[in-house]
PDB file of C-alpha atoms in Angstrom:
ATOM      1  CA  ALA J1019      -0.016   0.009   0.140  1.00  0.00           C
ATOM      2  CA  GLN J1020       1.257   3.416  -0.893  1.00  0.00           C
ATOM      3  CA  LYS J1021       2.548   5.036   2.295  1.00  0.00           C
ATOM      4  CA  ILE J1022       3.304   8.726   0.813  1.00  0.00           C
ATOM      5  CA  THR J1023       0.846  10.286  -1.261  1.00  0.00           C
ATOM      6  CA  GLN J1024       1.818  13.422  -3.362  1.00  0.00           C
ATOM      7  CA  THR J1025      -1.440  14.552  -5.191  1.00  0.00           C
ATOM      8  CA  GLN J1026       0.159  17.488  -7.333  1.00  0.00           C
ATOM      9  CA  PRO J1027       1.817  16.091 -10.091  1.00  0.00           C
ATOM     10  CA  GLY J1028       2.876  19.492 -11.509  1.00  0.00           C
ATOM     11  CA  MET J1029       2.735  23.089 -10.413  1.00  0.00           C
ATOM     12  CA  PHE J1030       3.663  26.517 -11.827  1.00  0.00           C
ATOM     13  CA  VAL J1031       4.363  29.241  -9.566  1.00  0.00           C
ATOM     14  CA  GLN J1032       5.704  32.991 -10.072  1.00  0.00           C
ATOM     15  CA  GLU J1033       8.824  34.184  -8.986  1.00  0.00           C
ATOM     16  CA  LYS J1034       8.817  35.731  -5.357  1.00  0.00           C
ATOM     17  CA  GLU J1035       5.228  33.975  -4.471  1.00  0.00           C
ATOM     18  CA  ALA J1036       5.069  31.248  -1.958  1.00  0.00           C
ATOM     19  CA  VAL J1037       4.065  27.609  -2.933  1.00  0.00           C
ATOM     20  CA  THR J1038       2.744  24.575  -0.886  1.00  0.00           C
ATOM     21  CA  LEU J1039       3.531  21.114  -1.971  1.00  0.00           C
ATOM     22  CA  ASP J1040       1.033  18.294  -0.406  1.00  0.00           C
ATOM     23  CA  CYS J1041       2.070  15.269   1.203  1.00  0.00           C
ATOM     24  CA  THR J1042      -0.117  12.735   3.096  1.00  0.00           C
ATOM     25  CA  TYR J1043       1.256   9.678   4.709  1.00  0.00           C
ATOM     26  CA  ASP J1044       0.092   6.557   6.353  1.00  0.00           C
ATOM     27  CA  THR J1045       1.765   4.842   9.419  1.00  0.00           C
ATOM     28  CA  SER J1046       0.950   3.034  12.555  1.00  0.00           C
ATOM     29  CA  ASP J1047       4.369   3.504  13.987  1.00  0.00           C
ATOM     30  CA  PRO J1048       4.220   6.445  16.317  1.00  0.00           C
ATOM     31  CA  SER J1049       8.003   7.195  15.780  1.00  0.00           C
ATOM     32  CA  TYR J1050       8.727   8.358  12.336  1.00  0.00           C
ATOM     33  CA  GLY J1051      10.594  11.103  10.210  1.00  0.00           C
ATOM     34  CA  LEU J1052       9.283  13.106   7.462  1.00  0.00           C
ATOM     35  CA  PHE J1053      11.581  14.498   4.731  1.00  0.00           C
ATOM     36  CA  TRP J1054      11.603  16.448   1.902  1.00  0.00           C
ATOM     37  CA  TYR J1055      14.174  16.256  -0.890  1.00  0.00           C
ATOM     38  CA  LYS J1056      14.543  18.593  -3.890  1.00  0.00           C
ATOM     39  CA  GLN J1057      16.029  17.035  -7.233  1.00  0.00           C
ATOM     40  CA  PRO J1058      16.764  19.467  -9.826  1.00  0.00           C
ATOM     41  CA  SER J1059      17.260  18.496 -13.538  1.00  0.00           C
ATOM     42  CA  SER J1060      20.938  17.412 -12.919  1.00  0.00           C
ATOM     43  CA  GLY J1061      19.508  14.453 -11.125  1.00  0.00           C
ATOM     44  CA  GLU J1062      21.118  14.777  -7.632  1.00  0.00           C
ATOM     45  CA  MET J1063      18.824  14.354  -4.180  1.00  0.00           C
ATOM     46  CA  ILE J1064      19.030  17.433  -2.179  1.00  0.00           C
ATOM     47  CA  PHE J1065      17.681  17.062   1.612  1.00  0.00           C
ATOM     48  CA  LEU J1066      15.655  20.233   2.177  1.00  0.00           C
ATOM     49  CA  ILE J1067      13.724  19.613   5.706  1.00  0.00           C
ATOM     50  CA  TYR J1068      12.930  17.211   8.323  1.00  0.00           C
ATOM     51  CA  GLN J1069      10.022  16.778  10.850  1.00  0.00           C
ATOM     52  CA  GLY J1070      10.015  14.054  13.468  1.00  0.00           C
ATOM     53  CA  SER J1071       6.770  12.927  14.573  1.00  0.00           C
ATOM     54  CA  TYR J1072       7.379  13.735  18.401  1.00  0.00           C
ATOM     55  CA  ASP J1073       8.381  17.320  17.354  1.00  0.00           C
ATOM     56  CA  GLN J1074       6.164  19.953  18.999  1.00  0.00           C
ATOM     57  CA  GLN J1075       6.847  22.654  16.353  1.00  0.00           C
ATOM     58  CA  ASN J1076       6.729  23.022  12.681  1.00  0.00           C
ATOM     59  CA  ALA J1077      10.293  22.630  11.320  1.00  0.00           C
ATOM     60  CA  THR J1078      11.942  25.494   9.359  1.00  0.00           C
ATOM     61  CA  GLU J1079      15.158  25.728   7.056  1.00  0.00           C
ATOM     62  CA  GLY J1080      15.718  29.410   5.514  1.00  0.00           C
ATOM     63  CA  ARG J1081      12.692  29.974   2.835  1.00  0.00           C
ATOM     64  CA  TYR J1082      11.232  26.191   3.642  1.00  0.00           C
ATOM     65  CA  SER J1083       8.908  25.268   6.342  1.00  0.00           C
ATOM     66  CA  LEU J1084       6.860  21.901   6.932  1.00  0.00           C
ATOM     67  CA  ASN J1085       3.312  22.356   8.036  1.00  0.00           C
ATOM     68  CA  PHE J1086       2.923  19.168  10.064  1.00  0.00           C
ATOM     69  CA  GLN J1087      -0.476  18.211  10.833  1.00  0.00           C
ATOM     70  CA  LYS J1088      -0.201  15.170  12.678  1.00  0.00           C
ATOM     71  CA  ALA J1089      -3.793  14.179  13.212  1.00  0.00           C
ATOM     72  CA  ARG J1090      -4.444  14.526   9.606  1.00  0.00           C
ATOM     73  CA  LYS J1091      -1.037  13.037   8.623  1.00  0.00           C
ATOM     74  CA  SER J1092      -0.019  15.483   6.281  1.00  0.00           C
ATOM     75  CA  ALA J1093       3.392  17.294   6.006  1.00  0.00           C
ATOM     76  CA  ASN J1094       3.023  19.833   3.432  1.00  0.00           C
ATOM     77  CA  LEU J1095       6.239  21.774   2.239  1.00  0.00           C
ATOM     78  CA  VAL J1096       6.023  25.495   2.198  1.00  0.00           C
ATOM     79  CA  ILE J1097       8.399  27.479  -0.283  1.00  0.00           C
ATOM     80  CA  SER J1098       8.218  31.096   0.492  1.00  0.00           C
ATOM     81  CA  ALA J1099       9.612  33.899  -1.832  1.00  0.00           C
ATOM     82  CA  SER J1100      10.005  31.324  -4.610  1.00  0.00           C
ATOM     83  CA  GLN J1101      13.300  31.872  -6.978  1.00  0.00           C
ATOM     84  CA  LEU J1102      13.778  30.439 -10.588  1.00  0.00           C
ATOM     85  CA  GLY J1103      16.365  27.902  -9.066  1.00  0.00           C
ATOM     86  CA  ASP J1104      13.342  26.274  -7.045  1.00  0.00           C
ATOM     87  CA  SER J1105      12.365  24.781 -10.353  1.00  0.00           C
ATOM     88  CA  ALA J1106      12.842  20.989  -9.571  1.00  0.00           C
ATOM     89  CA  MET J1107      11.072  17.824  -8.442  1.00  0.00           C
ATOM     90  CA  TYR J1108      10.191  17.494  -4.843  1.00  0.00           C
ATOM     91  CA  PHE J1109       9.850  14.478  -3.122  1.00  0.00           C
ATOM     92  CA  CYS J1110       8.250  13.753   0.205  1.00  0.00           C
ATOM     93  CA  ALA J1111       9.685  10.742   2.063  1.00  0.00           C
ATOM     94  CA  MET J1112       8.704   8.822   5.481  1.00  0.00           C
ATOM     95  CA  ARG J1113      11.009   6.904   7.410  1.00  0.00           C
ATOM     96  CA  GLU J1114       9.491   4.624  10.301  1.00  0.00           C
ATOM     97  CA  ALA J1115      11.714   3.998  13.279  1.00  0.00           C
ATOM     98  CA  ASP J1116      11.052   0.109  13.123  1.00  0.00           C
ATOM     99  CA  SER J1117      12.129   0.018   9.298  1.00  0.00           C
ATOM    100  CA  TRP J1118      16.325  -0.356   9.180  1.00  0.00           C
ATOM    101  CA  GLY J1119      16.304   3.398   7.890  1.00  0.00           C
ATOM    102  CA  LYS J1120      14.387   2.560   4.873  1.00  0.00           C
ATOM    103  CA  PHE J1121      12.734   5.505   3.052  1.00  0.00           C
ATOM    104  CA  GLN J1122       9.257   5.376   1.372  1.00  0.00           C
ATOM    105  CA  PHE J1123       9.127   8.008  -1.368  1.00  0.00           C
ATOM    106  CA  GLY J1124       6.131   9.998  -2.660  1.00  0.00           C
ATOM    107  CA  ALA J1125       5.777  10.074  -6.735  1.00  0.00           C
ATOM    108  CA  GLY J1126       7.068  13.668  -6.517  1.00  0.00           C
ATOM    109  CA  THR J1127       5.767  16.958  -7.534  1.00  0.00           C
ATOM    110  CA  GLN J1128       7.288  19.084 -10.459  1.00  0.00           C
ATOM    111  CA  VAL J1129       7.594  22.553  -9.481  1.00  0.00           C
ATOM    112  CA  VAL J1130       8.417  25.336 -12.410  1.00  0.00           C
ATOM    113  CA  VAL J1131       8.963  28.780 -11.247  1.00  0.00           C
ATOM    114  CA  THR J1132       8.267  31.163 -13.691  1.00  0.00           C
ATOM    115  CA  PRO J1133       9.459  34.889 -14.068  1.00  0.00           C
TER     116      PRO J1133
ATOM    117  CA  ASN Z 376      34.893  13.987   1.984  1.00  0.00           C
ATOM    118  CA  ALA Z 377      33.941  12.196  -0.984  1.00  0.00           C
ATOM    119  CA  GLY Z 378      30.565  10.894   0.794  1.00  0.00           C
ATOM    120  CA  VAL Z 379      28.903   8.601  -1.340  1.00  0.00           C
ATOM    121  CA  THR Z 380      30.562   7.555  -4.690  1.00  0.00           C
ATOM    122  CA  GLN Z 381      28.655   5.911  -7.613  1.00  0.00           C
ATOM    123  CA  THR Z 382      30.195   4.522 -10.826  1.00  0.00           C
ATOM    124  CA  PRO Z 383      29.640   4.585 -13.792  1.00  0.00           C
ATOM    125  CA  LYS Z 384      27.557   7.708 -13.932  1.00  0.00           C
ATOM    126  CA  PHE Z 385      25.985   6.715 -17.189  1.00  0.00           C
ATOM    127  CA  ARG Z 386      25.766   3.137 -19.149  1.00  0.00           C
ATOM    128  CA  ILE Z 387      23.945   1.496 -21.824  1.00  0.00           C
ATOM    129  CA  LEU Z 388      23.471  -2.128 -21.797  1.00  0.00           C
ATOM    130  CA  LYS Z 389      22.296  -4.637 -24.243  1.00  0.00           C
ATOM    131  CA  ILE Z 390      19.550  -7.048 -23.378  1.00  0.00           C
ATOM    132  CA  GLY Z 391      21.002 -10.059 -21.513  1.00  0.00           C
ATOM    133  CA  GLN Z 392      24.431  -8.313 -20.626  1.00  0.00           C
ATOM    134  CA  SER Z 393      25.427  -8.207 -17.073  1.00  0.00           C
ATOM    135  CA  MET Z 394      27.067  -5.344 -15.037  1.00  0.00           C
ATOM    136  CA  THR Z 395      28.006  -4.166 -11.637  1.00  0.00           C
ATOM    137  CA  LEU Z 396      26.944  -0.641 -10.156  1.00  0.00           C
ATOM    138  CA  GLN Z 397      29.448   0.635  -7.632  1.00  0.00           C
ATOM    139  CA  CYS Z 398      28.771   2.139  -4.546  1.00  0.00           C
ATOM    140  CA  THR Z 399      31.423   3.423  -2.114  1.00  0.00           C
ATOM    141  CA  GLN Z 400      31.198   5.661   1.003  1.00  0.00           C
ATOM    142  CA  ASP Z 401      33.788   7.208   3.427  1.00  0.00           C
ATOM    143  CA  MET Z 402      31.551   7.985   6.095  1.00  0.00           C
ATOM    144  CA  ASN Z 403      31.697   4.816   8.370  1.00  0.00           C
ATOM    145  CA  HIS Z 404      27.869   4.499   7.780  1.00  0.00           C
ATOM    146  CA  ASN Z 405      26.787   0.965   8.501  1.00  0.00           C
ATOM    147  CA  TYR Z 406      23.404   1.646   6.791  1.00  0.00           C
ATOM    148  CA  MET Z 407      23.388   1.247   2.779  1.00  0.00           C
ATOM    149  CA  TYR Z 408      20.483   1.434   0.407  1.00  0.00           C
ATOM    150  CA  TRP Z 409      19.858   0.976  -3.450  1.00  0.00           C
ATOM    151  CA  TYR Z 410      17.049   2.682  -4.955  1.00  0.00           C
ATOM    152  CA  ARG Z 411      15.764   3.029  -8.447  1.00  0.00           C
ATOM    153  CA  GLN Z 412      13.966   6.036  -9.819  1.00  0.00           C
ATOM    154  CA  ASP Z 413      11.874   5.490 -13.073  1.00  0.00           C
ATOM    155  CA  PRO Z 414      10.912   8.194 -15.226  1.00  0.00           C
ATOM    156  CA  GLY Z 415       8.676  10.953 -13.673  1.00  0.00           C
ATOM    157  CA  MET Z 416       8.373   8.553 -10.313  1.00  0.00           C
ATOM    158  CA  GLY Z 417       9.790   8.146  -7.033  1.00  0.00           C
ATOM    159  CA  LEU Z 418      12.325   6.153  -5.492  1.00  0.00           C
ATOM    160  CA  LYS Z 419      11.875   2.505  -4.939  1.00  0.00           C
ATOM    161  CA  LEU Z 420      13.979   0.319  -2.647  1.00  0.00           C
ATOM    162  CA  ILE Z 421      15.953  -2.729  -4.332  1.00  0.00           C
ATOM    163  CA  TYR Z 422      18.127  -3.869  -1.473  1.00  0.00           C
ATOM    164  CA  TYR Z 423      19.525  -2.661   1.802  1.00  0.00           C
ATOM    165  CA  SER Z 424      22.286  -3.579   4.285  1.00  0.00           C
ATOM    166  CA  VAL Z 425      22.601  -2.710   8.102  1.00  0.00           C
ATOM    167  CA  GLY Z 426      26.267  -3.909   8.202  1.00  0.00           C
ATOM    168  CA  ALA Z 427      29.056  -5.509   6.609  1.00  0.00           C
ATOM    169  CA  GLY Z 428      27.850  -9.198   5.788  1.00  0.00           C
ATOM    170  CA  ILE Z 429      23.984  -8.400   6.196  1.00  0.00           C
ATOM    171  CA  THR Z 430      21.736  -7.652   3.331  1.00  0.00           C
ATOM    172  CA  ASP Z 431      18.164  -7.685   2.656  1.00  0.00           C
ATOM    173  CA  LYS Z 432      15.495  -7.404   0.055  1.00  0.00           C
ATOM    174  CA  GLY Z 433      13.551  -4.022  -0.520  1.00  0.00           C
ATOM    175  CA  GLU Z 434      10.350  -3.313  -2.532  1.00  0.00           C
ATOM    176  CA  VAL Z 435      11.576  -4.386  -5.877  1.00  0.00           C
ATOM    177  CA  PRO Z 436      14.566  -6.939  -5.705  1.00  0.00           C
ATOM    178  CA  ASN Z 437      14.048  -9.056  -8.771  1.00  0.00           C
ATOM    179  CA  GLY Z 438      16.837  -8.894 -11.177  1.00  0.00           C
ATOM    180  CA  TYR Z 439      19.142  -7.823  -8.707  1.00  0.00           C
ATOM    181  CA  ASN Z 440      21.889  -8.934  -6.540  1.00  0.00           C
ATOM    182  CA  VAL Z 441      24.092  -7.406  -3.732  1.00  0.00           C
ATOM    183  CA  SER Z 442      26.895  -8.065  -1.532  1.00  0.00           C
ATOM    184  CA  ARG Z 443      28.314  -6.251   1.435  1.00  0.00           C
ATOM    185  CA  SER Z 444      31.667  -7.501   2.306  1.00  0.00           C
ATOM    186  CA  THR Z 445      33.212  -4.257   3.820  1.00  0.00           C
ATOM    187  CA  THR Z 446      31.391  -1.294   5.535  1.00  0.00           C
ATOM    188  CA  GLU Z 447      32.438   0.844   2.474  1.00  0.00           C
ATOM    189  CA  ASP Z 448      31.274  -1.210  -0.586  1.00  0.00           C
ATOM    190  CA  PHE Z 449      27.965  -1.930  -1.605  1.00  0.00           C
ATOM    191  CA  PRO Z 450      27.887  -2.874  -5.184  1.00  0.00           C
ATOM    192  CA  LEU Z 451      24.454  -3.876  -6.936  1.00  0.00           C
ATOM    193  CA  ARG Z 452      24.634  -6.790  -9.620  1.00  0.00           C
ATOM    194  CA  LEU Z 453      22.536  -6.772 -12.616  1.00  0.00           C
ATOM    195  CA  GLU Z 454      22.446 -10.219 -14.227  1.00  0.00           C
ATOM    196  CA  LEU Z 455      20.562 -10.659 -17.587  1.00  0.00           C
ATOM    197  CA  ALA Z 456      19.704  -7.089 -18.299  1.00  0.00           C
ATOM    198  CA  ALA Z 457      16.050  -6.360 -19.255  1.00  0.00           C
ATOM    199  CA  PRO Z 458      14.461  -2.875 -20.869  1.00  0.00           C
ATOM    200  CA  SER Z 459      12.417  -2.810 -17.342  1.00  0.00           C
ATOM    201  CA  GLN Z 460      15.874  -2.223 -15.638  1.00  0.00           C
ATOM    202  CA  THR Z 461      16.047   1.159 -17.487  1.00  0.00           C
ATOM    203  CA  SER Z 462      16.192   3.643 -14.853  1.00  0.00           C
ATOM    204  CA  VAL Z 463      18.295   5.874 -12.608  1.00  0.00           C
ATOM    205  CA  TYR Z 464      19.924   4.154  -9.763  1.00  0.00           C
ATOM    206  CA  PHE Z 465      20.671   5.813  -6.333  1.00  0.00           C
ATOM    207  CA  CYS Z 466      23.053   4.507  -3.577  1.00  0.00           C
ATOM    208  CA  ALA Z 467      22.413   5.943  -0.380  1.00  0.00           C
ATOM    209  CA  SER Z 468      23.972   5.610   3.105  1.00  0.00           C
ATOM    210  CA  SER Z 469      22.777   6.492   6.938  1.00  0.00           C
ATOM    211  CA  TYR Z 470      24.477   6.885  10.145  1.00  0.00           C
ATOM    212  CA  THR Z 471      21.530   6.054  11.940  1.00  0.00           C
ATOM    213  CA  VAL Z 472      18.050   4.404  11.449  1.00  0.00           C
ATOM    214  CA  GLY Z 473      16.170   6.064  13.771  1.00  0.00           C
ATOM    215  CA  GLY Z 474      13.492   8.911  13.457  1.00  0.00           C
ATOM    216  CA  GLU Z 475      16.480  11.359  13.668  1.00  0.00           C
ATOM    217  CA  GLY Z 476      16.564  13.984  10.876  1.00  0.00           C
ATOM    218  CA  THR Z 477      19.989  13.049   9.460  1.00  0.00           C
ATOM    219  CA  GLY Z 478      18.302  11.557   6.612  1.00  0.00           C
ATOM    220  CA  TYR Z 479      20.673   9.805   3.710  1.00  0.00           C
ATOM    221  CA  THR Z 480      23.671  10.859   2.090  1.00  0.00           C
ATOM    222  CA  PHE Z 481      22.688  10.043  -1.730  1.00  0.00           C
ATOM    223  CA  GLY Z 482      25.375   9.110  -4.298  1.00  0.00           C
ATOM    224  CA  SER Z 483      25.021  11.344  -7.472  1.00  0.00           C
ATOM    225  CA  GLY Z 484      23.337   8.279  -9.394  1.00  0.00           C
ATOM    226  CA  THR Z 485      23.899   6.026 -12.375  1.00  0.00           C
ATOM    227  CA  ARG Z 486      21.544   6.529 -15.405  1.00  0.00           C
ATOM    228  CA  LEU Z 487      21.281   2.975 -17.214  1.00  0.00           C
ATOM    229  CA  THR Z 488      19.826   2.286 -20.183  1.00  0.00           C
ATOM    230  CA  VAL Z 489      18.807  -1.308 -21.391  1.00  0.00           C
ATOM    231  CA  VAL Z 490      18.582  -1.793 -25.278  1.00  0.00           C
TER     232      VAL Z 490
END
């Protein structure tokens, strides 16, 4: 069963605007971590942000923030003040504590930032 | 630090050929993983290892084999290549497997085409 769902295959956003990328997850493990990765056209996987299941506050890293709603099992990524260099594929991923570090990845959302 | 090094970066195989994708990490990470990424899709786990001499199957292991004779190296072997194995292959390593936010260190990927 799909554990990570990203429902937005692609999005356009104008430069300097904010964009929210949706991610919902499914787990019965009380301890887990949620991650967002960026994959530009060059192909490498770039870690953006992490949220632990026991974290009380939403994670933030520069222009990235994670809107964590535990009861709804959602972990949306917000990119503020979009830049042209933000154009990339974005993946949501989950690592359950009882999984030997294995990640479950979503299908990704392609973001295109326009001038 | 080199991090995670994958070779080759690109390869074209003919149907039925075999090859080994190399992965080496210099961070003394116990946990190593092989993922494949099909076009427009998320990453799927092929095999993983929790330490030298210990490997296990992931979600899509058919057609692949791995070994882990040292902490540093985790090669992925393709036997009898098939067009369905055309994909981008990522090797990753991790220091911990808990819910902590360290995530993976990814290699730069190997783009494989089977014709």
